[in-house]
C-alpha atoms as one frame of an Amber mdcrd trajectory, in Angstrom:
protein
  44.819  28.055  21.210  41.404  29.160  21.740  38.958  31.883  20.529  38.252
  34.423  22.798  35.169  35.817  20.299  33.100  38.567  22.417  29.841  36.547
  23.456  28.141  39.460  21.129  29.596  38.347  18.027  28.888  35.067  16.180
  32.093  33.935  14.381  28.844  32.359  11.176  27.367  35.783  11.512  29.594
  38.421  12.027  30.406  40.027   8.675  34.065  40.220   7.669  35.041  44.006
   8.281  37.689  44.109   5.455  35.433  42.810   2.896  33.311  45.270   1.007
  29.073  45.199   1.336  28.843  43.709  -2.587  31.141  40.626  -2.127  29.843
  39.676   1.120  26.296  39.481  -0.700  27.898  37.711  -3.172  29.365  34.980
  -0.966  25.776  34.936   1.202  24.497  34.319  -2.385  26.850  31.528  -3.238
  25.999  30.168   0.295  22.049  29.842  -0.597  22.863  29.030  -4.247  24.905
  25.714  -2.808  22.448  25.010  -0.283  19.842  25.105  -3.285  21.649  22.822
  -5.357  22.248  20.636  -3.119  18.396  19.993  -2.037  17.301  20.182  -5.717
  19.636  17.535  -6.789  19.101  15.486  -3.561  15.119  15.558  -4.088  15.573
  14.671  -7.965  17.863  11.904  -6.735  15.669  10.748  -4.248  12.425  10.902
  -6.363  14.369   9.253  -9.782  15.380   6.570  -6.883  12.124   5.890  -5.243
  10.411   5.886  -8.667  12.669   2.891 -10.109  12.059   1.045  -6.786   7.859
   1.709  -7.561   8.205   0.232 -10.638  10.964  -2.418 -10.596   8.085  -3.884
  -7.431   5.424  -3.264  -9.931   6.813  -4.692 -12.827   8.768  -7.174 -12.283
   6.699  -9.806 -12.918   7.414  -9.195 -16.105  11.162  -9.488 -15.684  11.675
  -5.848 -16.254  14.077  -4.063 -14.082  15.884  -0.648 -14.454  15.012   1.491
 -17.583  13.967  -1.571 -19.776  10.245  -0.014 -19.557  11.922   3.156 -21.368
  12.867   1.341 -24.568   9.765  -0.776 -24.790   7.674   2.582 -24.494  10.222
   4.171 -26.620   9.859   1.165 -29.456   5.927   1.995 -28.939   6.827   5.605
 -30.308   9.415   4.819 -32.948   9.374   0.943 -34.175  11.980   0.235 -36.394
  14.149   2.387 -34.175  18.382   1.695 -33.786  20.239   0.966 -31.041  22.127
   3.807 -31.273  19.497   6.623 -31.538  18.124   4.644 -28.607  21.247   5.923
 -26.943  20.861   8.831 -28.249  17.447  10.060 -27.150  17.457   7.692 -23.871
  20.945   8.916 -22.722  21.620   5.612 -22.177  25.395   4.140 -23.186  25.898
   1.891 -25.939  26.518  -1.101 -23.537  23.613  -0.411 -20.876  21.368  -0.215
 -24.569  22.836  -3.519 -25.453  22.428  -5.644 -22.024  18.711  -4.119 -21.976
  17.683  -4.729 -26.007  19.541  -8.191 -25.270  17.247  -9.432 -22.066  13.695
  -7.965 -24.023  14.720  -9.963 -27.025  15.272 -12.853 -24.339  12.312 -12.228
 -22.649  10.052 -11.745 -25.969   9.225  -8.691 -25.771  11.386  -6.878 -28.889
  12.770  -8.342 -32.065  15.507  -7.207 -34.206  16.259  -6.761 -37.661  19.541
  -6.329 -39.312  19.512  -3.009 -41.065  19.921  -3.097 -45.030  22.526   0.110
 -45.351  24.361  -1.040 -41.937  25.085  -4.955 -40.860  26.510  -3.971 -37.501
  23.295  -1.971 -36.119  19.643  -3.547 -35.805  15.920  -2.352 -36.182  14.321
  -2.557 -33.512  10.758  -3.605 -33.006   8.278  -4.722 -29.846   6.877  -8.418
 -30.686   2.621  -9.138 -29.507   4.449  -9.674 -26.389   5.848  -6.079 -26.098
   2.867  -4.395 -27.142   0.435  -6.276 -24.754   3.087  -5.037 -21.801   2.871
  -1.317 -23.385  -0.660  -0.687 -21.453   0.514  -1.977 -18.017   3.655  -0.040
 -17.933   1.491   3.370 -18.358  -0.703   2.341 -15.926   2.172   1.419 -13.232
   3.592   5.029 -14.338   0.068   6.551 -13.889  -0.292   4.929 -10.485   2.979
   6.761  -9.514   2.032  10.210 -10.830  -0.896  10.241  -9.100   0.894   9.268
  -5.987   3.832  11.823  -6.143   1.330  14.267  -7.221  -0.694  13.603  -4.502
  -2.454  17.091  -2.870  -1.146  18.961  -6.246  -3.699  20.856  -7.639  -3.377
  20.712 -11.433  -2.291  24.522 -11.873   0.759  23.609  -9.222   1.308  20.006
 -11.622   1.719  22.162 -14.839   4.018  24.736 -13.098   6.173  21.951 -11.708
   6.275  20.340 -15.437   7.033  23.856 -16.328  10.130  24.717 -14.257  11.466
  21.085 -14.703  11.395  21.242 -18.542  13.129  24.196 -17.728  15.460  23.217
 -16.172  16.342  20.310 -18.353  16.848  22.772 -21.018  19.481  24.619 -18.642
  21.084  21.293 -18.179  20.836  20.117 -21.494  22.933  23.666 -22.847  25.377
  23.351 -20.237  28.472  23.182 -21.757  29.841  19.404 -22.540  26.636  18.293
 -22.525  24.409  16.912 -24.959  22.267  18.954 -27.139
């Protein structure tokens, strides 16, 4: 059948009589805190996914696709780094690390060496050919800072940075999750 609700009343609106003032705040509360999460994750989303479309278009004329910029910047930082702490730090899976080491070594950009202590895991290291593609990567990732920054004045980019990092530290204690 159908509703008869008094014009005067809003069935979204109207607070539910039986339930007491501190657990309708509380489910108002859980209301906003959804609707939050939802556009926080949506805008991450969105921005993670428009920022691997930038650069895939920007770099792959290199043949680089995906996160393979991430381990040639990361073999920039730490040559002579593993496969597995790649995994590690890059939160990438042991496979996706493999594939990705496999088409730079095929493309010229890294080496690897066998490790001395450990014959199943490899050094890694970024050949002339990786470190002359080290300086256009930053600059394709400094191209889309300053265009998702855009209008930001640099007190409002440092308190973004701020509440991010913090909030990869909340996600980063959660529990099951990496720490």
């Amino acid at each position: 059948g159908r509703w008869n609700w008094p014009r005067s009343i809003s069935v979204r609106s109207s607070p539910n009589r039986s339930m007491p003032d501190s657990e309708r705040q509380v489910s108002n509360m859980t209301h906003e805190n959804k609707e939050f999460s939802r556009r926080i994750v949506r805008h991450i989303a969105m921005l993670e996914r428009l920022r691997r479309r930038f650069l895939d278009h920007h770099l792959a004329c290199h043949g680089l696709s995906g996160s393979m910029f991430l381990v040639l910047l990361f073999l920039d930082r730490h040559p002579g780094t593993c496969q597995d702490k790649l995994c590690d730090d890059l939160l990438i899976d042991k496979s996706g690390v493999t594939r990705k080491c496999r088409r730079l070594e095929d493309s010229g950009y890294i080496s690897r060496e066998m490790q001395d202590d450990d014959k199943r895991q490899y050094k890694l290291f970024l050949t002339t050919e990786g470190e002359r593609l080290i300086p256009v990567i930053r600059s394709a990732l400094s191209r889309w800072r300053d265009q998702v920054t855009r209008g930001m004045s640099k007190t409002e980019q440092q308190e973004l940075l701020r509440l991010l990092e913090q909030m990869e530290t909340n996600a980063l204690t959660a529990g099951g999750e990496p720490q």
